[in-house]
Structures are given as C-alpha cells and as structure tokens.
Coordinates of C-alpha atoms and ligand atoms in Angstrom, one line a residue:
Chain A
M1 CA 0.0 0.0 0.0
D2 CA 1.3 3.4 -1.0
I3 CA 1.8 6.0 1.8
A4 CA 0.7 9.4 0.7
I5 CA 1.4 11.3 3.9
Q6 CA 3.9 10.3 6.5
A7 CA 5.0 12.4 9.5
S8 CA 7.0 11.6 12.5
G9 CA 7.6 13.6 15.6
L10 CA 6.2 16.9 14.2
G11 CA 6.7 19.6 16.8
K12 CA 6.1 23.3 16.9
R13 CA 6.5 26.0 19.5
Y14 CA 5.0 29.5 19.5
G15 CA 7.0 31.4 22.0
D16 CA 6.8 29.3 25.1
H17 CA 3.7 27.6 24.1
Q18 CA 4.1 24.1 22.7
A19 CA 1.4 23.9 20.0
L20 CA 2.5 20.6 18.7
A21 CA 4.4 18.1 20.7
G22 CA 5.6 15.2 18.5
V23 CA 2.8 14.1 16.2
D24 CA 3.1 10.9 14.1
L25 CA 0.7 10.1 11.4
E26 CA 0.5 8.1 8.2
V27 CA -2.1 8.2 5.5
A28 CA -2.4 5.5 2.8
A29 CA -2.9 6.8 -0.7
G30 CA -6.5 7.1 -1.6
T31 CA -7.8 7.1 1.9
V32 CA -9.1 9.8 4.3
L33 CA -7.5 10.6 7.6
G34 CA -9.7 12.6 10.0
L35 CA -7.7 14.8 12.4
L36 CA -10.2 15.2 15.3
G37 CA -9.7 17.6 18.1
P38 CA -11.1 20.6 20.0
N39 CA -10.2 24.2 19.4
G40 CA -6.5 24.8 19.9
A41 CA -5.6 21.1 19.6
G42 CA -3.0 21.8 16.9
K43 CA -5.0 20.7 13.9
T44 CA -4.4 23.8 11.8
T45 CA -0.7 23.8 12.8
T46 CA -0.4 20.3 11.5
V47 CA -2.1 21.0 8.3
R48 CA -0.1 24.1 7.6
M49 CA 3.1 22.2 8.2
L50 CA 2.1 19.4 5.8
A51 CA 1.1 22.0 3.2
T52 CA 4.6 23.6 3.5
L53 CA 3.2 26.9 4.9
L54 CA 5.0 26.4 8.2
E55 CA 8.2 24.7 9.0
P56 CA 8.3 22.3 11.9
D57 CA 10.7 22.9 14.8
S58 CA 11.3 19.2 15.1
G59 CA 10.3 16.0 13.3
R60 CA 10.0 15.4 9.6
A61 CA 7.3 14.6 7.1
T62 CA 6.8 13.6 3.5
V63 CA 3.8 14.4 1.3
A64 CA 3.3 12.4 -2.0
G65 CA 6.8 11.2 -1.4
F66 CA 8.5 14.6 -1.0
D67 CA 10.0 16.2 2.0
I68 CA 7.9 19.1 3.3
V69 CA 11.0 21.2 4.1
R70 CA 13.5 20.3 1.5
Q71 CA 11.2 19.7 -1.5
Q72 CA 8.5 22.3 -1.0
R73 CA 8.0 23.0 -4.6
E74 CA 7.5 19.3 -5.4
V75 CA 5.0 19.0 -2.6
R76 CA 3.2 22.2 -3.7
R77 CA 2.7 20.8 -7.2
R78 CA 0.8 17.9 -5.8
I79 CA -1.4 19.3 -3.0
G80 CA -4.6 21.2 -2.7
L81 CA -5.4 23.2 0.4
A82 CA -8.7 24.5 1.7
G83 CA -7.8 26.4 4.9
Q84 CA -9.9 27.0 7.9
Y85 CA -11.5 30.1 6.3
A86 CA -12.7 30.1 2.8
A87 CA -9.8 31.7 1.0
V88 CA -11.6 33.3 -1.9
D89 CA -11.4 36.8 -3.3
G90 CA -14.6 38.6 -2.5
L91 CA -14.2 41.3 -5.2
L92 CA -13.7 38.8 -8.0
T93 CA -16.4 36.6 -9.4
G94 CA -16.4 32.9 -8.8
R95 CA -15.1 32.3 -12.3
E96 CA -12.4 34.9 -12.0
N97 CA -11.2 33.3 -8.8
L98 CA -10.8 29.9 -10.4
E99 CA -9.3 31.3 -13.6
L100 CA -6.7 33.3 -11.6
L101 CA -5.6 30.1 -9.8
G102 CA -5.6 28.2 -13.0
T103 CA -3.3 30.8 -14.5
L104 CA -1.0 30.7 -11.5
L105 CA -0.9 27.0 -11.9
H106 CA 0.1 27.4 -15.5
L107 CA -2.8 25.6 -17.1
G108 CA -2.6 28.2 -19.9
R109 CA -5.3 30.7 -20.7
K110 CA -7.6 28.1 -22.4
G111 CA -6.8 25.4 -19.8
A112 CA -7.6 27.7 -16.9
R113 CA -10.8 28.8 -18.5
S114 CA -12.1 25.3 -19.3
R115 CA -11.0 24.0 -15.9
A116 CA -12.9 26.8 -14.2
S117 CA -16.1 26.1 -16.1
E118 CA -15.7 22.4 -15.3
L119 CA -15.4 23.0 -11.6
L120 CA -18.1 25.6 -11.5
A121 CA -20.5 23.1 -13.0
R122 CA -19.4 20.3 -10.7
F123 CA -19.8 22.4 -7.6
E124 CA -23.2 23.8 -8.8
L125 CA -22.0 27.3 -8.9
E126 CA -22.7 28.1 -12.6
G127 CA -25.7 30.3 -11.7
A128 CA -23.4 32.5 -9.6
A129 CA -20.3 32.2 -11.7
E130 CA -20.3 35.8 -12.9
K131 CA -21.3 37.4 -9.5
P132 CA -18.7 38.8 -7.1
V133 CA -17.9 36.3 -4.4
Q134 CA -18.8 38.7 -1.6
T135 CA -22.4 38.1 -2.5
Y136 CA -22.1 34.4 -2.0
S137 CA -23.6 32.5 0.9
G138 CA -21.3 30.7 3.4
G139 CA -22.0 27.4 1.7
M140 CA -21.2 28.7 -1.8
R141 CA -18.0 30.2 -0.6
R142 CA -16.9 26.9 0.9
R143 CA -17.8 25.1 -2.3
L144 CA -15.8 27.7 -4.3
D145 CA -12.9 27.3 -1.8
L146 CA -12.9 23.5 -2.3
A147 CA -13.1 24.0 -6.1
S148 CA -10.1 26.3 -5.8
A149 CA -8.1 23.7 -4.0
L150 CA -8.9 21.2 -6.8
I151 CA -7.8 23.3 -9.8
A152 CA -4.6 21.4 -10.4
A153 CA -6.2 18.1 -9.7
P154 CA -4.0 17.4 -6.7
S155 CA -3.3 13.9 -5.5
V156 CA -3.3 15.0 -1.8
L157 CA -6.0 17.3 -0.5
F158 CA -5.8 19.1 2.9
L159 CA -9.1 20.3 4.3
D160 CA -9.0 22.3 7.5
E161 CA -12.4 22.3 9.2
P162 CA -14.2 22.4 5.8
T163 CA -17.7 22.5 7.2
T164 CA -17.3 24.7 10.3
G165 CA -20.1 27.2 10.4
L166 CA -22.1 25.6 7.7
D167 CA -25.7 24.7 7.9
P168 CA -26.5 21.0 7.8
A169 CA -27.6 21.0 4.2
S170 CA -24.4 22.7 2.9
R171 CA -22.4 20.3 5.1
Q172 CA -24.1 17.4 3.3
V173 CA -23.2 18.8 -0.1
L174 CA -19.6 19.3 0.9
W175 CA -19.3 15.8 2.3
Q176 CA -20.5 14.4 -1.0
M177 CA -17.9 16.4 -2.8
V178 CA -15.1 15.2 -0.6
R179 CA -16.3 11.6 -1.1
E180 CA -16.3 12.1 -4.8
Q181 CA -12.7 13.2 -4.7
V182 CA -11.8 10.1 -2.6
G183 CA -13.6 8.0 -5.1
Q184 CA -11.2 9.4 -7.8
G185 CA -8.2 8.3 -5.8
V186 CA -7.3 11.5 -4.0
T187 CA -5.8 11.2 -0.5
V188 CA -7.5 13.5 2.0
L189 CA -6.4 14.8 5.3
L190 CA -9.3 16.5 7.0
T191 CA -9.5 18.3 10.3
T192 CA -12.7 18.6 12.2
Q193 CA -14.2 19.3 15.5
Y194 CA -17.3 17.4 14.4
L195 CA -17.2 13.8 15.5
E196 CA -20.0 13.1 13.0
E197 CA -17.9 14.4 10.2
A198 CA -14.9 12.3 11.0
D199 CA -17.1 9.3 11.4
F200 CA -18.8 9.8 8.1
L201 CA -15.8 10.8 5.9
A202 CA -12.7 9.3 7.5
D203 CA -11.3 5.8 7.0
R204 CA -9.0 6.4 10.0
I205 CA -9.2 9.0 12.8
L206 CA -6.5 10.6 14.8
V207 CA -7.7 12.2 17.9
I208 CA -5.4 15.0 19.0
D209 CA -5.5 17.4 21.9
K210 CA -2.9 19.9 23.3
G211 CA -0.6 19.0 20.4
Q212 CA -0.5 15.3 21.2
V213 CA -2.0 12.3 19.6
L214 CA -4.5 10.7 22.0
A215 CA -5.7 7.8 19.9
E216 CA -5.6 6.5 16.4
G217 CA -7.7 4.0 14.6
T218 CA -10.8 3.4 12.4
P219 CA -14.0 4.9 13.8
D220 CA -15.1 1.4 14.8
E221 CA -11.8 0.7 16.6
L222 CA -12.1 3.9 18.5
K223 CA -15.6 3.2 19.6
R224 CA -14.6 -0.3 20.7
K225 CA -11.9 1.3 22.8
V226 CA -14.5 2.9 24.9
G227 CA -16.6 -0.2 25.4
E228 CA -18.6 -3.0 23.8
E229 CA -22.1 -2.8 22.6
W230 CA -24.8 -2.8 25.1
L231 CA -28.5 -3.3 25.2
E232 CA -30.7 -0.5 26.2
V233 CA -34.3 -1.1 27.3
G234 CA -36.8 1.6 27.9
L235 CA -39.9 1.0 30.0
A236 CA -43.4 2.5 29.8
D237 CA -43.6 3.1 33.5
A238 CA -41.4 2.9 36.6
D239 CA -43.3 0.1 38.3
G240 CA -41.9 -2.5 36.0
L241 CA -38.2 -1.5 36.7
E242 CA -37.5 -4.1 39.5
A243 CA -39.0 -7.0 37.6
A244 CA -37.2 -6.1 34.4
L245 CA -33.9 -5.6 36.2
A246 CA -34.2 -9.0 37.8
A247 CA -35.1 -10.7 34.5
L248 CA -32.2 -9.0 32.6
A249 CA -29.6 -9.7 35.4
K250 CA -30.0 -13.4 34.6
V251 CA -28.9 -13.0 30.9
A252 CA -26.3 -10.3 31.5
V253 CA -22.5 -10.6 31.7
A254 CA -22.3 -7.7 34.2
S255 CA -24.9 -6.2 36.4
P256 CA -27.3 -3.9 34.6
T257 CA -27.3 -0.2 35.3
V258 CA -30.5 1.7 35.6
D259 CA -31.5 5.3 35.1
R260 CA -34.7 5.6 37.1
A261 CA -35.7 9.1 35.9
S262 CA -35.8 8.0 32.3
R263 CA -36.9 4.4 33.1
R264 CA -34.0 3.0 31.1
I265 CA -31.9 0.0 31.8
S266 CA -28.4 -0.6 30.2
V267 CA -27.0 -4.0 30.2
Q268 CA -23.9 -5.7 28.8
L269 CA -24.7 -9.0 27.0
A270 CA -22.7 -11.9 25.9
D271 CA -21.9 -11.9 22.2
G272 CA -24.3 -13.2 19.6
M273 CA -27.9 -13.3 18.7
G274 CA -28.6 -15.9 21.4
A275 CA -28.1 -13.4 24.2
I276 CA -30.4 -10.9 22.5
T277 CA -33.2 -13.4 22.1
A278 CA -32.7 -14.6 25.7
A279 CA -33.0 -11.0 26.9
A280 CA -36.1 -10.4 24.9
A281 CA -37.7 -13.7 26.2
A282 CA -36.8 -12.8 29.8
L283 CA -38.5 -9.4 29.5
E284 CA -41.5 -10.9 27.8
G285 CA -41.9 -13.3 30.8
T286 CA -42.1 -10.4 33.2
G287 CA -45.0 -8.8 31.3
V288 CA -43.7 -5.2 31.7
E289 CA -44.4 -2.8 28.9
V290 CA -41.2 -2.2 26.8
V291 CA -41.1 1.0 24.7
D292 CA -37.5 0.8 23.5
F293 CA -35.3 -2.2 23.0
A294 CA -32.0 -1.5 21.1
L295 CA -28.4 -2.4 20.8
R296 CA -26.2 0.7 21.4
R297 CA -22.6 1.3 20.5
P298 CA -20.6 4.1 21.8
S299 CA -20.6 7.2 19.6
L300 CA -17.5 9.2 18.8
D301 CA -18.8 11.7 21.3
D302 CA -18.3 9.0 23.9
V303 CA -14.9 8.3 22.6
F304 CA -13.9 11.9 22.7
F305 CA -15.2 12.3 26.2
H306 CA -13.4 9.1 27.3
L307 CA -10.1 10.3 25.8
T308 CA -10.0 14.0 26.7
G309 CA -12.3 14.0 29.7
R310 CA -14.2 16.9 28.0
E311 CA -17.4 17.3 26.0
T312 CA -16.9 18.6 22.5
D313 CA -17.7 22.2 22.0
Q314 CA -19.8 21.3 19.0
G315 CA -22.0 18.7 20.6
Q316 CA -25.1 20.5 19.5
D317 CA -24.0 21.2 15.9
A318 CA -22.8 17.7 15.5
S319 CA -26.2 16.4 16.4
D320 CA -27.8 18.8 13.8
A321 CA -25.5 17.3 11.2
S322 CA -26.5 13.8 12.2
D323 CA -30.1 14.6 11.8
A324 CA -29.5 15.7 8.3
S325 CA -27.8 12.4 7.6
A326 CA -30.5 10.4 9.3
T327 CA -30.6 7.6 6.7
T328 CA -27.0 6.6 7.1
H329 CA -26.7 7.5 10.8
D330 CA -30.1 6.6 12.0
K331 CA -28.9 5.0 15.2
R332 CA -26.6 7.7 16.4
A333 CA -29.0 10.5 15.4
K334 CA -31.4 9.0 17.9
E335 CA -28.8 8.6 20.5
N336 CA -27.9 12.3 20.4
Q337 CA -31.4 13.5 21.0
Chain B
M1 CA -7.3 9.0 -11.2
S2 CA -8.5 12.3 -12.6
A3 CA -5.2 13.9 -11.7
T4 CA -3.7 12.4 -14.8
S5 CA -5.5 14.9 -17.1
F6 CA -3.6 17.8 -15.7
G7 CA -0.8 15.9 -14.1
T8 CA 1.7 17.9 -12.2
V9 CA 2.1 21.6 -12.5
A10 CA 4.8 22.9 -14.8
P11 CA 8.0 24.0 -13.0
G12 CA 8.5 27.7 -12.4
G13 CA 11.2 29.8 -14.0
F14 CA 11.8 33.4 -14.8
G15 CA 9.1 33.4 -17.5
T16 CA 6.5 31.9 -15.4
G17 CA 7.5 34.3 -12.6
V18 CA 6.7 37.2 -14.8
S19 CA 3.4 35.7 -16.0
D20 CA 2.4 34.9 -12.3
T21 CA 3.1 38.6 -11.5
V22 CA 1.1 39.8 -14.4
A23 CA -1.8 37.6 -13.4
L24 CA -1.8 38.9 -9.8
I25 CA -1.5 42.5 -11.0
G26 CA -4.6 41.8 -13.1
R27 CA -6.3 40.7 -9.9
H28 CA -5.5 44.0 -8.1
L29 CA -6.4 46.1 -11.1
R30 CA -9.8 44.4 -11.1
H31 CA -10.2 45.3 -7.5
L32 CA -9.4 49.0 -8.3
R33 CA -12.0 49.0 -11.0
R34 CA -14.6 47.6 -8.7
T35 CA -13.8 49.7 -5.7
P36 CA -13.1 53.2 -7.2
E37 CA -13.8 54.6 -3.8
K38 CA -10.3 53.4 -2.7
I39 CA -8.6 55.7 -5.3
I40 CA -11.0 58.5 -4.5
A41 CA -10.1 58.2 -0.8
V42 CA -6.4 58.3 -1.5
T43 CA -6.7 61.2 -3.9
L44 CA -9.3 63.3 -2.1
T45 CA -7.3 64.3 1.0
P46 CA -4.2 65.6 -0.8
V47 CA -6.4 67.4 -3.4
A48 CA -8.3 69.0 -0.5
M49 CA -5.0 70.0 1.0
V50 CA -3.9 71.7 -2.2
G51 CA -7.1 73.7 -2.1
I52 CA -6.7 74.6 1.6
L53 CA -3.0 75.4 1.4
G54 CA -3.0 77.0 -2.0
Y55 CA -6.0 79.3 -1.3
L56 CA -6.4 79.8 2.4
F57 CA -2.8 79.7 3.6
A58 CA -1.5 81.5 0.5
S59 CA -2.7 84.8 1.9
V60 CA -1.1 84.4 5.3
V61 CA 2.0 82.3 4.7
S62 CA 4.9 83.3 2.5
V63 CA 8.2 81.5 2.2
Q64 CA 11.3 83.4 1.4
G65 CA 12.5 82.8 -2.1
T66 CA 9.2 81.7 -3.6
A67 CA 6.7 83.9 -5.3
Q68 CA 3.6 82.0 -4.1
Y69 CA 3.0 79.7 -1.2
H70 CA 1.6 77.0 -3.5
D71 CA 4.9 76.9 -5.3
Y72 CA 6.6 75.9 -2.1
V73 CA 4.0 73.6 -0.8
M74 CA 3.2 71.4 -3.8
G75 CA 6.3 69.3 -3.4
G76 CA 5.2 68.5 0.1
V77 CA 1.7 67.6 -0.9
F78 CA 3.1 65.1 -3.5
A79 CA 5.3 63.6 -0.8
Q80 CA 2.1 63.2 1.3
V81 CA 0.5 61.2 -1.4
A82 CA 3.5 58.9 -1.2
L83 CA 3.3 58.7 2.5
S84 CA -0.3 57.7 2.5
C85 CA 0.7 54.6 0.4
V86 CA 1.8 53.0 3.7
G87 CA -1.9 52.5 4.7
V88 CA -3.0 51.5 1.2
A89 CA -0.5 48.6 1.0
A90 CA -0.8 47.6 4.6
L91 CA -4.6 47.2 4.4
G92 CA -4.4 45.3 1.2
V93 CA -1.8 42.8 2.4
S94 CA -3.4 42.3 5.8
A95 CA -6.7 41.6 4.2
D96 CA -5.2 38.9 2.0
L97 CA -3.6 37.4 5.0
R98 CA -6.7 37.4 7.1
T99 CA -8.8 35.8 4.4
G100 CA -6.3 33.1 3.9
L101 CA -5.6 34.1 0.3
I102 CA -1.9 34.5 1.0
D103 CA -1.9 31.0 2.4
R104 CA -3.4 29.7 -0.8
F105 CA -0.9 31.6 -2.9
R106 CA 1.9 30.3 -0.8
S107 CA 0.7 26.7 -1.2
L108 CA 1.1 27.1 -5.0
P109 CA 4.3 26.3 -6.7
M110 CA 5.0 29.9 -7.4
A111 CA 8.0 32.2 -6.6
R112 CA 7.9 33.7 -3.2
S113 CA 8.4 37.2 -4.3
T114 CA 5.4 37.2 -6.7
V115 CA 2.6 38.1 -4.3
L116 CA 4.2 41.2 -2.7
V117 CA 5.7 42.4 -6.0
S118 CA 2.4 42.4 -7.7
H119 CA 0.6 43.9 -4.7
T120 CA 3.0 46.9 -4.6
A121 CA 3.1 47.3 -8.3
A122 CA -0.7 47.5 -8.6
D123 CA -0.9 49.9 -5.6
L124 CA 1.6 52.1 -7.5
V125 CA -1.2 52.6 -10.0
T126 CA -3.4 54.0 -7.3
S127 CA -0.7 56.4 -6.3
A128 CA -0.1 57.4 -9.9
V129 CA -3.8 58.3 -10.2
A130 CA -3.6 60.3 -7.0
V131 CA -0.5 62.1 -8.3
V132 CA -2.4 63.1 -11.4
G133 CA -5.3 64.3 -9.3
V134 CA -3.0 66.4 -7.2
S135 CA -1.2 67.9 -10.2
L136 CA -4.5 69.0 -11.7
A137 CA -5.6 70.5 -8.4
G138 CA -2.2 72.3 -8.2
L139 CA -2.6 73.7 -11.7
A140 CA -6.0 74.9 -10.8
V141 CA -4.7 77.0 -7.8
G142 CA -1.9 78.4 -10.0
W143 CA 1.0 76.1 -9.4
R144 CA 3.3 75.8 -12.4
I145 CA 6.4 73.8 -13.4
H146 CA 9.0 76.2 -14.6
K147 CA 11.6 73.7 -15.9
G148 CA 11.9 71.5 -19.0
F149 CA 10.4 68.1 -19.5
L150 CA 13.3 66.1 -18.2
P151 CA 13.7 67.6 -14.7
A152 CA 9.9 67.8 -14.4
A153 CA 9.6 64.1 -15.2
L154 CA 12.5 63.3 -12.8
G155 CA 10.5 65.0 -10.1
F156 CA 7.5 62.8 -10.7
V157 CA 9.8 59.7 -10.9
L158 CA 11.1 60.6 -7.4
I159 CA 7.6 60.9 -6.0
L160 CA 6.6 57.5 -7.4
A161 CA 9.8 55.9 -6.2
F162 CA 9.0 57.4 -2.8
A163 CA 5.5 56.0 -3.0
Y164 CA 7.0 52.6 -4.0
A165 CA 9.2 52.6 -1.0
M166 CA 6.3 53.4 1.2
L167 CA 4.2 50.6 -0.3
W168 CA 6.9 48.1 0.8
L169 CA 6.9 49.7 4.2
G170 CA 3.1 49.3 4.2
A171 CA 3.3 45.6 3.1
L172 CA 5.6 45.0 6.0
L173 CA 3.3 46.8 8.4
G174 CA 0.3 44.8 7.1
M175 CA 2.0 41.5 7.7
V176 CA 3.1 42.4 11.2
M177 CA -0.1 44.2 12.4
R178 CA -2.9 42.6 10.5
N179 CA -5.7 44.4 12.3
A180 CA -7.3 47.0 10.1
E181 CA -8.0 49.5 12.9
A182 CA -4.5 49.3 14.2
I183 CA -3.1 49.7 10.7
N184 CA -5.2 52.8 10.2
G185 CA -4.0 54.2 13.4
V186 CA -0.3 53.6 12.7
S187 CA -0.4 54.8 9.1
A188 CA -2.2 58.0 10.2
L189 CA 0.6 58.5 12.8
V190 CA 3.3 57.9 10.1
L191 CA 1.5 60.5 7.9
V192 CA 1.3 63.1 10.6
I193 CA 4.8 62.7 12.1
F194 CA 6.7 62.4 8.8
S195 CA 4.9 65.2 7.0
F196 CA 4.9 67.7 9.9
L197 CA 8.5 66.9 11.0
S198 CA 9.7 67.9 7.5
S199 CA 10.1 70.9 5.3
S200 CA 6.9 70.1 3.4
F201 CA 4.9 73.0 4.6
M202 CA 7.6 75.5 5.7
P203 CA 11.3 75.8 6.1
L204 CA 12.8 74.3 9.2
T205 CA 14.5 77.5 10.5
G206 CA 12.7 77.7 13.9
L207 CA 13.5 74.2 15.2
P208 CA 16.1 73.3 17.8
T209 CA 19.3 71.9 16.2
W210 CA 18.8 68.2 16.9
L211 CA 15.2 68.2 15.7
R212 CA 16.1 70.2 12.7
T213 CA 18.7 67.6 11.7
V214 CA 16.2 64.8 12.0
A215 CA 13.7 66.8 10.0
E216 CA 16.2 67.7 7.3
W217 CA 17.1 64.1 6.7
N218 CA 13.5 63.0 6.7
P219 CA 12.9 61.6 3.3
V220 CA 9.7 63.7 3.0
S221 CA 11.9 66.9 3.3
V222 CA 14.5 65.6 0.9
V223 CA 12.0 64.5 -1.8
S224 CA 9.8 67.6 -1.6
A225 CA 12.9 69.8 -1.7
A226 CA 14.2 67.9 -4.7
C227 CA 10.9 68.3 -6.5
R228 CA 10.8 72.0 -5.7
Q229 CA 14.2 72.4 -7.2
L230 CA 13.5 70.2 -10.2
W231 CA 10.3 72.0 -11.0
G232 CA 11.8 75.4 -10.5
N233 CA 9.4 76.2 -7.6
A234 CA 12.1 77.0 -5.0
P235 CA 15.8 76.7 -5.0
A236 CA 17.7 74.4 -2.6
A237 CA 19.0 76.1 0.5
A238 CA 22.4 77.8 0.1
H239 CA 23.7 76.6 3.5
G240 CA 22.8 73.9 6.0
S241 CA 23.3 70.2 5.9
L242 CA 24.0 68.1 2.9
A243 CA 20.4 67.0 2.8
V244 CA 19.2 70.6 2.5
Q245 CA 21.8 71.8 0.0
H246 CA 21.7 68.9 -2.5
P247 CA 18.3 67.3 -2.3
V248 CA 18.3 66.3 -6.0
L249 CA 21.5 64.4 -5.6
L250 CA 20.5 62.9 -2.3
A251 CA 16.9 61.9 -3.0
P252 CA 17.6 59.0 -5.5
I253 CA 20.3 57.6 -3.1
L254 CA 18.0 57.8 -0.1
L255 CA 15.1 56.2 -2.0
A256 CA 17.2 53.4 -3.5
A257 CA 18.5 52.7 0.0
M258 CA 15.0 52.6 1.5
I259 CA 13.7 50.3 -1.3
G260 CA 16.8 48.2 -1.0
V261 CA 16.2 47.6 2.7
L262 CA 12.4 47.4 2.8
M263 CA 11.9 45.0 -0.1
P264 CA 14.1 42.2 1.2
V265 CA 12.9 42.6 4.8
S266 CA 9.2 42.5 3.7
M267 CA 9.9 39.4 1.6
R268 CA 11.6 37.8 4.5
V269 CA 8.7 38.4 6.8
Y270 CA 6.3 37.2 4.1
R271 CA 8.1 33.9 4.1
T272 CA 7.0 33.2 7.6
A273 CA 3.8 35.3 7.7
V274 CA 1.2 33.2 9.4
V275 CA -2.5 33.5 9.7
R276 CA -4.0 33.3 13.1
Ligands
ADP1 N1 0.8 32.0 15.1 C1 0.6 31.6 16.3 N2 1.2 32.2 17.3 C2 1.1 31.8 18.6 N3 0.3 30.8 19.0 C3 -0.3 30.1 18.0 C4 -0.2 30.5 16.6 N4 -0.9 29.6 15.9 C5 -1.5 28.7 16.7 N5 -1.1 29.0 18.0 C6 -1.5 28.3 19.2 O1 -1.2 26.9 19.0 C7 -2.2 26.1 19.4 C8 -2.7 25.2 18.3 O2 -3.3 26.0 17.4 P1 -4.1 25.4 16.1 O3 -3.1 24.5 15.4 O4 -4.6 26.6 15.3 O5 -5.2 24.6 16.7 P2 -6.6 24.1 16.0 O6 -6.5 24.3 14.6 O7 -6.7 22.6 16.4 O8 -7.7 24.9 16.7 C9 -3.3 26.9 20.0 O9 -3.1 26.9 21.4 C10 -3.0 28.3 19.4 O10 -3.4 29.3 20.3
MG2 MG1 -7.7 25.4 13.4

C-alpha cells in the first residue's frame, strides 16, 4: 500500500507555548484521515506544516513522497489546500477566482478557462459564476474554496475544518464532494471538530488534543476502545423496573445499570444473537411494557469524552448534522437527541 | 485517477514568474476598477490640502525665495501622497492574510516574491492616479512647473519611487499588524509625524538643532525639496546640511537605500507570515 502522507515527531512551539508536541501520522494513498480535536488542539498547525506553509521545529514529514521542508516546490505541485477560512477573493467573481488560480498553476489561458467552467459546473456554482464572491452564501464560498483547491487536480488534499459554520444541508453537499474526490483516488487529510464528520468521511481517525495524539484507529476501533455494545431497554412506567432488572440480570454478563428518571436499563450482554433473544424472552416473561429495545454502540462523542475528559464544544451542531444524515446515521442521530 | 488529465504543474522559471506577477497584478487592477472609492479616498485628502494650502494659507504664509506659497507647498503635498501609500498597501496585504488568500498563494508552486511584488506594483497605479489628481488641483490653484520636460519628469519619478518605498513599508506593516483599525492608526501616525516633521509646509528654520537635523534628513523633506528644485518652484538652501543643499542628488540615493532595505525585509517576513 502506498503511503501518501507520513509524518513523525512533528513539533512546533509558538514562544513558550508548545502547540504541537511530536505528532506521528500516516495516511495511505486514496484514503481519508480525520484529524479530530477541539479548538487549539493543533490541527491547523499540523495541516499548515504538511502543506509547506509552516516549517516544523522538530520531526519530519513527506507528502506524496516529497519532504515538506527540502522539497517544498514538489510538494506544492501535488497538493490542494482548503484552509480554515474560505480563501476566496470577494471582489472577483467565482469564475475569475478559479481562472486566476488556473493561470497561477500554469494551465494556460484556455486550460484555466475550461477547468474553471468544469469545476463551477461540478460544484453547482454556474448560476453565480459571474457574480462577485462577496455576494455568495457561506456554503457557496466553501464550495468555491474547495473547487479552488482542486484546480490542479491534486493527489493530496488538505481540508482544515471544511464545514465549520455551515448549515447541515451545505455540510451534506460538501461531504458528498469530498467523497467524490476520494472515489477518484485523491488522498484526503481533513481536520474537524465534528465527530459526526470524522465518522462519516474518514477511514481512520487521529484524535489530538494539546498538540498530542491521544488515539488512532478506524472509527469502529475507537468506539470499541470505549466499550462494547450494550442493550438499552426503555420501559413505559417505573413500576416494572425491578421486575425487568431481575429478569435482565439473569442474561447479562455484568450487572445492569439503571436510570430511574428516564426508566431506562443498560445491560452488557454476551456476544451473539442468542443473548439478545434470551434477553427479549426474559423481558416478555415479566409482562412489563417495553417501549424501546435496542443495541447501542458508543458514539465518537463518547470516545472523545473518554479520551479527553471533555465534552466537544460542538455537541449541538454535530447532532444537527447527524439529523441531516439520518438515513446513514439513524442510530446515532437518535442517541444524540 | 482524474489527476492524470492535468498531471503535475509545470515547473517555475523566470518566464512563469513574470506571468504569475502579471496575473496577480490583473487581480489587483480588477479590485481597483470595482472599488473606485479606494482611489478617491487616496486622492481626495491631498487634493483638498492643495485647495486649503493653496488658497487659504497662501494669503497668510509666505516663504522666502518663492513667489507664491503654492509653489513651495506642492512638493510637500506630493510627498504626502507617497506617505499615504503606507496605509494602502498595509490594508491590502493584511486583508489577503486574514482571508487566507496568501496561504493559498503560498501553497502554489510559485516564486515567493510574486505576491508582494504584484501587490505593490498594482498599488503604485493607485498612487499614480492620486499624483495626477493632485497635479490637476495644483494647476487649478496656480502652481506651475518652470523647468523643462526632463527635470519635471524626474521630479515625478522621485515621487513615485518614494511611493513605491512606502508601499513596501506598508506591506511589511500589514504583515506584522494585520488588524485593520491598528493599521489605520499607525499609518495616520506615520503620515502626521513624517509630514509635519519635515520641510513640506515650511522651512525648518525655527527648530532646535537636533530636531532640525532629523527633519532635514526626513525623506519627505529631501524628496519635496528635490521636487521644488527640479520644477523650479524653489531653489535648494544655500547653506545647511548636505540634505538641504543637495536634495536632487540625495533623494535618489536615499530612496534606493529605502527600497533596497524594505523590499528584502518584507519578503523575508512574508516567508514566515502566518494567519491566526
Ligand atoms: N501564530 C501563532 N502564534 C502563537 N500561537 C499560536 C499560533 N498559531 C497557533 N497558536 C496556538 O497553537 C495552538 C494550536 O493551534 P491550532 O493549530 O490553530 O489549533 P486548532 O486548529 O486545532 O484549533 C493553540 O493553542 C493556538 O493558540
Ligand atoms: Mg484550526
């Protein structure tokens, strides 16, 4: 497997503040790495280093096989960057923005023009192509920003919080566009504060905080780190709680926990369908009225809380996003409510 | 992979450096066309000054060796136009930094110098327009050039070179300060200090010696004195420091030195300029 991005021991100090304290990461070509962390974690610093905008104080990294310090020009010829703020020129039109970048990337006058038209169409900006960008909505700017990063058809794409501040619908559109790029073989390194986003887009996730890597793995692996699946049972009224608890205790591997206020019981079961049917039968036998019966897995919110001991700032926004993606994230969307 | 259709980007060279610069200058000129108020803002203040100084002050101020006050003061007003370039460049560069556009440009395989070179070159167009505006206003209040084409043109070249130096100073300021209000404050301060601590508006006879030396070597004094001499508006002083006696000789040297220092320093700062 080709490695598109490799970094070891990346460190950066700002004055006496250690913004990044030895970050290692590796991204296989054609995959997406989600860099997940709260504000100030060091995400932007990492991206800027990998995109050759900032030199590391320590450590080294290669992007597309080239050293980010000694072979900057080679790296720059192969990357696209969409920074934390949509870097578009408000006084120019959408088309002019793209054509300017095409010219600067030496596609030639005709090449720049046709590439701009192509991207405007793909990002559904044709209607606004001749309008100054300062009249665009936040979502349109972001789309134009991503289009700008794709002018030279880069093989490695850096996206720094690409959907921060976007409404759920625009976020969906952007997610689809990122997926499209990945489908075409582009390697993506994406930073986000949204657990939902990392879960949806990333093949692997690196959780960072205070300049350090806290955990690395696939979304599933990270969730498993926090704990196994559990069964959650909701009852219609509190009277049945004791009977249900007693019944479930017989099929559980650990003693069930109960939240009396919401009349919910959580219980860890043995693996396999057998345990689930046994639990269902045991409840049936007690005759209590069950309103919810579902297997739960820890969400990335749980992972994050587990790793950093902090809630995410964006808990509310993340759940908005999950509502929008209800079809794919049905289960978690419900959990967040 | 779709990347194959465009492949990698062509390597840079001198030719592509020039075409990059041209493309970016095109961007700034579009800005100018779309926000003419920027040119008006830069032009209006000095034009108003010509009116005020040429009409109102003319009746109360007279400078020895000049027939009319406006003959004396025009060189100073042109130097003011150049000084106000500090703010113009600083605001432009800092805006590009804040929006992340400079980050995007820096992530392109493009020569480092391109962004600032085109910024300052395009802003020089703004100052040239302002210089034309001030010239017309000066002619309207009765100011005239009494020398031939060559010295006259040389005077304007000095003004534009001074403006160019101030644009590089502004670019530096914009990268270091970033905040628009702070930039406005500092560039207003530069304008006031440098223009009043100079011989723009009157000869420096009354000042204490040390302050007088500072004011005499102030580029604003040197450039405006050079222009007065080149345009036949007022002769250089017969005695005093080198700066006062030979402004025409000294101005090009001083300006070349300023540009020679400010340009590389700005480019160096640009290399590490970071967006917060
Ligand atoms: N130019 C800078 N000067 C000083 N401190 C900085 C600078 N850039 C970032 N920092 C600090 O470094 C830390 C990491 O910042 P950053 O990489 O922007 O985090 P994130 O993108 O994850 O929010 C933060 O504490 C931030 O305040
Ligand atoms: Mg950031």
